């Protein structure tokens, strides 16, 4: 879906005759749409609930719309039984858009939080104090749709292990004088999951009521019951969004089926709907999530694409992708993860869009679907807020962290917690930074095994400044570090990231990976000025930093004796010969059957001793080969199996299996054969000596 303007022209509205067909919220939606405060998908939902027939008028409104605008509508007239709206697209797109908006809204209301709703009394019937007659599905969050910070009841629910206990029941989380049990219809605190209750929920356990009382206004600091609950975030945390000059775009996926798979990355490259005729530039000053398939959306990233870069047309439709959506779109400019209400830029900076900035962006939505739900459709994305009043500096985002980990299970002897670290070394920052940069905010990122994460600046091996230091990590409730006084990072500083994890309960180790059942260790650092940092990534694979591979100023240097740029280039004659030898000797007669003959074993053992498959570069090179091509993965499987060498479990694991899965079977049988052969020769030798 193309991103489109929210701030458009609206004609006079008369809906006084529609009072019997519109709810109070529907009328609020119309008022908000008139002043550009919400997008018109909410208005369309209101029209649908009212049962109004919609007529399509494709007459262009050149004075109000950019020619590519295809989502937002101009309300022309309300009558008794019809609404006339102006579109710049045909009816087929309207059907697709409304299908995603309306169906997913119903899904979010009815099933998005079903697993948690079932763990508390009347969990699916908790009233919404902001909208009488409606329910608040995400009972533990400050917004009814979730994807936001926890309210006080949500924090207490988590502290009790997400279990309804007598102690939690007797608490008064929202401090309104009524216990949680009383508000949820379990006065005696005797309810157990799966049993019916004769009494219904009378009020919300996480929102103090009455809302207008002085005490409740203080308690509900993040829940100032507005027409749009998320609007409170805009006003309380990001005041400059409300300025008249600020407008917003929604950058969302075209409605797309969600596969019934555990983890999928979906990307779409989108041309921004900006008026570039006047040569204007804008600053993006805030982002908010637009979450539709709430059951599966894990995180959303927004990347800026280099101006003038060539992008394949097929990438402008939703498609599967890796961590980076496209080589031309690697500048991370926005990030959302579960629990975050959005991002608000430091007053001195913004991400530049327009003639001298990004005109095209890449949206990446990560679906995490461990239950492998089917039949879902998604059109999630981000709402970005822009202003023509340019700030002093252009903003950027630096990513640091570790790309390899292997967290042992409890059966392995050792400490109960495992620590991994990553270093962006001083010789890299010396080349990366043209001038000092200034960090305005930082966010840690791990998954559910994470316990502690820190990001620190070092100078001459001494801590210079702590950027983040977060104990009691919670994946569902991330902490955003905002710095009014920006943190200065100079060329020559060293950035160290440390992540600590508890032991998993799984039988196998937990590896770095994209699913929430895997783990990550990243830090996202927002900074200015963007122009000071040409390559905003500095992550490590074990101790092999990415800056060693990407900074031209450092040249191509061997790392631990490995000429990595040759070894990973499968078109290089030396590399092609190495791979060809394994395929010819280990797969005789050009079949797909692996045969560990003596010649195959010899070549496999020779290759695994290569410097590029050992030490700190080994994991990086193995990871590259696992993802590069099916042939390189077959090559790895052959040498892992037939060399009988030991490799880390997480080196062998890939999305779909385990490399060298037949290694133990072959190597143990090969060892037995060698023992029997040795015993036979010993007997022959003893017999020979006896005869002498």
mmCIF file of N, CA and C in Angstrom, residues 56-136:
data_model
loop_
_atom_site.group_PDB
_atom_site.id
_atom_site.type_symbol
_atom_site.label_atom_id
_atom_site.label_comp_id
_atom_site.label_asym_id
_atom_site.label_seq_id
_atom_site.Cartn_x
_atom_site.Cartn_y
_atom_site.Cartn_z
ATOM 1 N N UNK A 56 -18.777 5.002 -4.936
ATOM 2 C CA UNK A 56 -17.408 5.354 -5.277
ATOM 3 C C UNK A 56 -17.420 6.415 -6.372
ATOM 4 N N UNK A 57 -16.726 7.502 -6.102
ATOM 5 C CA UNK A 57 -16.574 8.550 -7.102
ATOM 6 C C UNK A 57 -15.081 8.763 -7.298
ATOM 7 N N UNK A 58 -14.558 8.353 -8.436
ATOM 8 C CA UNK A 58 -13.111 8.409 -8.678
ATOM 9 C C UNK A 58 -12.671 9.744 -9.253
ATOM 10 N N UNK A 59 -13.479 10.762 -9.127
ATOM 11 C CA UNK A 59 -13.094 12.075 -9.635
ATOM 12 C C UNK A 59 -11.845 12.578 -8.927
ATOM 13 N N UNK A 60 -10.808 12.942 -9.658
ATOM 14 C CA UNK A 60 -9.572 13.401 -9.007
ATOM 15 C C UNK A 60 -9.792 14.699 -8.239
ATOM 16 N N UNK A 61 -9.074 14.822 -7.137
ATOM 17 C CA UNK A 61 -9.058 16.072 -6.385
ATOM 18 C C UNK A 61 -7.620 16.559 -6.339
ATOM 19 N N UNK A 62 -7.150 17.094 -7.448
ATOM 20 C CA UNK A 62 -5.732 17.443 -7.579
ATOM 21 C C UNK A 62 -5.300 18.476 -6.551
ATOM 22 N N UNK A 63 -6.252 19.308 -6.120
ATOM 23 C CA UNK A 63 -5.869 20.350 -5.164
ATOM 24 C C UNK A 63 -5.683 19.797 -3.757
ATOM 25 N N UNK A 64 -6.157 18.593 -3.530
ATOM 26 C CA UNK A 64 -6.087 18.041 -2.183
ATOM 27 C C UNK A 64 -5.204 16.812 -2.092
ATOM 28 N N UNK A 65 -5.066 16.087 -3.194
ATOM 29 C CA UNK A 65 -4.383 14.808 -3.140
ATOM 30 C C UNK A 65 -3.115 14.810 -3.972
ATOM 31 N N UNK A 66 -2.129 14.072 -3.517
ATOM 32 C CA UNK A 66 -1.023 13.690 -4.386
ATOM 33 C C UNK A 66 -1.569 12.627 -5.327
ATOM 34 N N UNK A 67 -1.062 12.542 -6.543
ATOM 35 C CA UNK A 67 -1.648 11.656 -7.547
ATOM 36 C C UNK A 67 -1.589 10.189 -7.147
ATOM 37 N N UNK A 68 -0.628 9.813 -6.264
ATOM 38 C CA UNK A 68 -0.504 8.410 -5.884
ATOM 39 C C UNK A 68 -1.274 8.063 -4.622
ATOM 40 N N UNK A 69 -1.963 9.036 -4.047
ATOM 41 C CA UNK A 69 -2.664 8.757 -2.796
ATOM 42 C C UNK A 69 -3.817 7.804 -3.048
ATOM 43 N N UNK A 70 -3.830 6.694 -2.298
ATOM 44 C CA UNK A 70 -4.843 5.680 -2.587
ATOM 45 C C UNK A 70 -5.588 5.210 -1.358
ATOM 46 N N UNK A 71 -5.296 5.787 -0.203
ATOM 47 C CA UNK A 71 -5.977 5.258 0.971
ATOM 48 C C UNK A 71 -6.982 6.221 1.577
ATOM 49 N N UNK A 72 -6.608 7.483 1.736
ATOM 50 C CA UNK A 72 -7.463 8.392 2.462
ATOM 51 C C UNK A 72 -8.537 8.996 1.568
ATOM 52 N N UNK A 73 -9.622 9.348 2.142
ATOM 53 C CA UNK A 73 -10.789 9.754 1.379
ATOM 54 C C UNK A 73 -11.243 11.140 1.805
ATOM 55 N N UNK A 74 -11.943 11.798 0.892
ATOM 56 C CA UNK A 74 -12.573 13.070 1.225
ATOM 57 C C UNK A 74 -14.065 12.833 1.414
ATOM 58 N N UNK A 75 -14.534 13.150 2.588
ATOM 59 C CA UNK A 75 -15.949 12.967 2.873
ATOM 60 C C UNK A 75 -16.736 14.056 2.152
ATOM 61 N N UNK A 76 -17.636 13.668 1.285
ATOM 62 C CA UNK A 76 -18.353 14.654 0.492
ATOM 63 C C UNK A 76 -19.726 14.981 1.080
ATOM 64 N N UNK A 77 -20.437 13.938 1.521
ATOM 65 C CA UNK A 77 -21.807 14.223 1.956
ATOM 66 C C UNK A 77 -22.346 13.049 2.751
ATOM 67 N N UNK A 78 -23.065 13.330 3.819
ATOM 68 C CA UNK A 78 -23.827 12.301 4.511
ATOM 69 C C UNK A 78 -25.306 12.507 4.199
ATOM 70 N N UNK A 79 -25.949 11.471 3.786
ATOM 71 C CA UNK A 79 -27.386 11.535 3.552
ATOM 72 C C UNK A 79 -28.085 10.551 4.454
ATOM 73 N N UNK A 80 -29.305 10.208 4.091
ATOM 74 C CA UNK A 80 -30.049 9.276 4.917
ATOM 75 C C UNK A 80 -29.466 7.881 4.841
ATOM 76 N N UNK A 81 -29.140 7.431 3.623
ATOM 77 C CA UNK A 81 -28.729 6.043 3.478
ATOM 78 C C UNK A 81 -27.471 5.883 2.662
ATOM 79 N N UNK A 82 -26.726 6.930 2.427
ATOM 80 C CA UNK A 82 -25.500 6.738 1.677
ATOM 81 C C UNK A 82 -24.447 7.771 2.024
ATOM 82 N N UNK A 83 -23.217 7.352 1.801
ATOM 83 C CA UNK A 83 -22.067 8.227 1.985
ATOM 84 C C UNK A 83 -21.374 8.318 0.651
ATOM 85 N N UNK A 84 -21.089 9.508 0.205
ATOM 86 C CA UNK A 84 -20.366 9.682 -1.041
ATOM 87 C C UNK A 84 -18.943 10.086 -0.706
ATOM 88 N N UNK A 85 -17.975 9.344 -1.206
ATOM 89 C CA UNK A 85 -16.575 9.613 -0.897
ATOM 90 C C UNK A 85 -15.782 9.664 -2.182
ATOM 91 N N UNK A 86 -14.694 10.436 -2.183
ATOM 92 C CA UNK A 86 -13.844 10.564 -3.361
ATOM 93 C C UNK A 86 -12.599 9.728 -3.194
ATOM 94 N N UNK A 87 -12.300 8.861 -4.146
ATOM 95 C CA UNK A 87 -11.123 8.008 -4.122
ATOM 96 C C UNK A 87 -10.298 8.268 -5.371
ATOM 97 N N UNK A 88 -9.002 7.963 -5.289
ATOM 98 C CA UNK A 88 -8.161 7.986 -6.475
ATOM 99 C C UNK A 88 -7.795 6.577 -6.889
ATOM 100 N N UNK A 89 -8.534 5.603 -6.366
ATOM 101 C CA UNK A 89 -8.345 4.218 -6.801
ATOM 102 C C UNK A 89 -9.697 3.626 -7.081
ATOM 103 N N UNK A 90 -9.703 2.441 -7.645
ATOM 104 C CA UNK A 90 -10.947 1.801 -7.987
ATOM 105 C C UNK A 90 -11.478 0.969 -6.824
ATOM 106 N N UNK A 91 -12.620 0.395 -7.027
ATOM 107 C CA UNK A 91 -13.347 -0.303 -5.983
ATOM 108 C C UNK A 91 -12.605 -1.532 -5.473
ATOM 109 N N UNK A 92 -11.827 -2.164 -6.335
ATOM 110 C CA UNK A 92 -11.146 -3.396 -5.929
ATOM 111 C C UNK A 92 -10.179 -3.132 -4.784
ATOM 112 N N UNK A 93 -9.496 -1.972 -4.809
ATOM 113 C CA UNK A 93 -8.574 -1.686 -3.716
ATOM 114 C C UNK A 93 -9.342 -1.392 -2.435
ATOM 115 N N UNK A 94 -10.447 -0.687 -2.556
ATOM 116 C CA UNK A 94 -11.254 -0.399 -1.380
ATOM 117 C C UNK A 94 -11.670 -1.688 -0.700
ATOM 118 N N UNK A 95 -12.092 -2.673 -1.513
ATOM 119 C CA UNK A 95 -12.512 -3.950 -0.928
ATOM 120 C C UNK A 95 -11.362 -4.596 -0.182
ATOM 121 N N UNK A 96 -10.171 -4.593 -0.797
ATOM 122 C CA UNK A 96 -9.013 -5.228 -0.153
ATOM 123 C C UNK A 96 -8.635 -4.499 1.125
ATOM 124 N N UNK A 97 -8.634 -3.155 1.050
ATOM 125 C CA UNK A 97 -8.243 -2.376 2.223
ATOM 126 C C UNK A 97 -9.228 -2.568 3.357
ATOM 127 N N UNK A 98 -10.526 -2.484 3.032
ATOM 128 C CA UNK A 98 -11.534 -2.628 4.072
ATOM 129 C C UNK A 98 -11.525 -4.027 4.637
ATOM 130 N N UNK A 99 -11.225 -5.029 3.789
ATOM 131 C CA UNK A 99 -11.182 -6.404 4.290
ATOM 132 C C UNK A 99 -10.136 -6.534 5.373
ATOM 133 N N UNK A 100 -8.960 -5.952 5.126
ATOM 134 C CA UNK A 100 -7.889 -6.039 6.128
ATOM 135 C C UNK A 100 -8.255 -5.256 7.375
ATOM 136 N N UNK A 101 -8.745 -4.026 7.186
ATOM 137 C CA UNK A 101 -9.030 -3.173 8.336
ATOM 138 C C UNK A 101 -10.147 -3.752 9.185
ATOM 139 N N UNK A 102 -11.267 -4.116 8.530
ATOM 140 C CA UNK A 102 -12.435 -4.525 9.293
ATOM 141 C C UNK A 102 -12.295 -5.920 9.867
ATOM 142 N N UNK A 103 -11.833 -6.871 9.054
ATOM 143 C CA UNK A 103 -11.709 -8.240 9.542
ATOM 144 C C UNK A 103 -10.696 -8.317 10.660
ATOM 145 N N UNK A 104 -9.556 -7.633 10.486
ATOM 146 C CA UNK A 104 -8.520 -7.715 11.510
ATOM 147 C C UNK A 104 -8.909 -6.956 12.758
ATOM 148 N N UNK A 105 -9.712 -5.911 12.615
ATOM 149 C CA UNK A 105 -10.191 -5.235 13.810
ATOM 150 C C UNK A 105 -11.039 -6.182 14.633
ATOM 151 N N UNK A 106 -11.903 -6.948 13.952
ATOM 152 C CA UNK A 106 -12.720 -7.922 14.659
ATOM 153 C C UNK A 106 -11.868 -9.007 15.284
ATOM 154 N N UNK A 107 -10.850 -9.469 14.546
ATOM 155 C CA UNK A 107 -9.955 -10.485 15.094
ATOM 156 C C UNK A 107 -9.239 -9.964 16.325
ATOM 157 N N UNK A 108 -8.765 -8.728 16.247
ATOM 158 C CA UNK A 108 -8.038 -8.170 17.385
ATOM 159 C C UNK A 108 -8.939 -8.074 18.601
ATOM 160 N N UNK A 109 -10.207 -7.713 18.370
ATOM 161 C CA UNK A 109 -11.122 -7.576 19.484
ATOM 162 C C UNK A 109 -11.488 -8.916 20.075
ATOM 163 N N UNK A 110 -11.690 -9.915 19.218
ATOM 164 C CA UNK A 110 -12.241 -11.168 19.702
ATOM 165 C C UNK A 110 -11.214 -12.193 20.100
ATOM 166 N N UNK A 111 -9.999 -12.142 19.510
ATOM 167 C CA UNK A 111 -9.097 -13.256 19.782
ATOM 168 C C UNK A 111 -7.650 -12.887 20.016
ATOM 169 N N UNK A 112 -7.275 -11.617 19.853
ATOM 170 C CA UNK A 112 -5.860 -11.288 19.905
ATOM 171 C C UNK A 112 -5.236 -11.584 21.252
ATOM 172 N N UNK A 113 -5.992 -11.438 22.345
ATOM 173 C CA UNK A 113 -5.441 -11.658 23.674
ATOM 174 C C UNK A 113 -6.153 -12.823 24.365
ATOM 175 N N UNK A 114 -6.672 -13.747 23.578
ATOM 176 C CA UNK A 114 -7.478 -14.824 24.126
ATOM 177 C C UNK A 114 -6.720 -15.635 25.165
ATOM 178 N N UNK A 115 -5.433 -15.894 24.923
ATOM 179 C CA UNK A 115 -4.690 -16.736 25.852
ATOM 180 C C UNK A 115 -4.577 -16.091 27.227
ATOM 181 N N UNK A 116 -4.397 -14.755 27.284
ATOM 182 C CA UNK A 116 -4.315 -14.083 28.580
ATOM 183 C C UNK A 116 -5.707 -13.817 29.151
ATOM 184 N N UNK A 117 -6.666 -13.532 28.286
ATOM 185 C CA UNK A 117 -8.021 -13.290 28.768
ATOM 186 C C UNK A 117 -8.554 -14.491 29.538
ATOM 187 N N UNK A 118 -8.180 -15.689 29.082
ATOM 188 C CA UNK A 118 -8.676 -16.914 29.723
ATOM 189 C C UNK A 118 -8.051 -17.160 31.087
ATOM 190 N N UNK A 119 -7.033 -16.384 31.441
ATOM 191 C CA UNK A 119 -6.330 -16.604 32.708
ATOM 192 C C UNK A 119 -6.848 -15.720 33.835
ATOM 193 N N UNK A 120 -7.810 -14.835 33.540
ATOM 194 C CA UNK A 120 -8.399 -13.984 34.571
ATOM 195 C C UNK A 120 -9.918 -14.043 34.455
ATOM 196 N N UNK A 121 -10.645 -13.783 35.526
ATOM 197 C CA UNK A 121 -12.110 -13.843 35.475
ATOM 198 C C UNK A 121 -12.676 -12.823 34.485
ATOM 199 N N UNK A 122 -13.596 -13.264 33.666
ATOM 200 C CA UNK A 122 -14.261 -12.379 32.701
ATOM 201 C C UNK A 122 -13.270 -11.597 31.849
ATOM 202 N N UNK A 123 -12.159 -12.241 31.509
ATOM 203 C CA UNK A 123 -11.087 -11.548 30.808
ATOM 204 C C UNK A 123 -11.482 -10.973 29.468
ATOM 205 N N UNK A 124 -12.478 -11.557 28.818
ATOM 206 C CA UNK A 124 -12.902 -11.061 27.506
ATOM 207 C C UNK A 124 -14.050 -10.066 27.603
ATOM 208 N N UNK A 125 -14.465 -9.747 28.849
ATOM 209 C CA UNK A 125 -15.642 -8.893 29.020
ATOM 210 C C UNK A 125 -15.366 -7.705 29.941
ATOM 211 N N UNK A 126 -14.099 -7.296 30.012
ATOM 212 C CA UNK A 126 -13.744 -6.173 30.886
ATOM 213 C C UNK A 126 -14.185 -4.870 30.222
ATOM 214 N N UNK A 127 -14.999 -4.071 30.889
ATOM 215 C CA UNK A 127 -15.523 -2.858 30.245
ATOM 216 C C UNK A 127 -14.452 -1.807 29.991
ATOM 217 N N UNK A 128 -14.673 -1.050 28.939
ATOM 218 C CA UNK A 128 -13.795 0.054 28.559
ATOM 219 C C UNK A 128 -14.348 1.327 29.192
ATOM 220 N N UNK A 129 -13.667 1.895 30.187
ATOM 221 C CA UNK A 129 -14.207 3.092 30.843
ATOM 222 C C UNK A 129 -14.223 4.317 29.939
ATOM 223 N N UNK A 130 -13.458 4.274 28.854
ATOM 224 C CA UNK A 130 -13.434 5.407 27.925
ATOM 225 C C UNK A 130 -14.607 5.378 26.959
ATOM 226 N N UNK A 131 -15.115 4.181 26.698
ATOM 227 C CA UNK A 131 -16.187 4.034 25.709
ATOM 228 C C UNK A 131 -17.253 3.106 26.277
ATOM 229 N N UNK A 132 -18.244 3.641 26.946
ATOM 230 C CA UNK A 132 -19.303 2.811 27.524
ATOM 231 C C UNK A 132 -19.913 1.889 26.476
ATOM 232 N N UNK A 133 -20.106 0.648 26.866
ATOM 233 C CA UNK A 133 -20.660 -0.335 25.947
ATOM 234 C C UNK A 133 -19.616 -1.125 25.200
ATOM 235 N N UNK A 134 -18.342 -0.713 25.300
ATOM 236 C CA UNK A 134 -17.251 -1.427 24.641
ATOM 237 C C UNK A 134 -16.406 -2.157 25.680
ATOM 238 N N UNK A 135 -15.565 -3.076 25.201
ATOM 239 C CA UNK A 135 -14.667 -3.806 26.093
ATOM 240 C C UNK A 135 -13.227 -3.378 25.851
ATOM 241 N N UNK A 136 -12.352 -3.743 26.798
ATOM 242 C CA UNK A 136 -10.920 -3.418 26.747
ATOM 243 C C UNK A 136 -10.175 -4.742 26.615
#
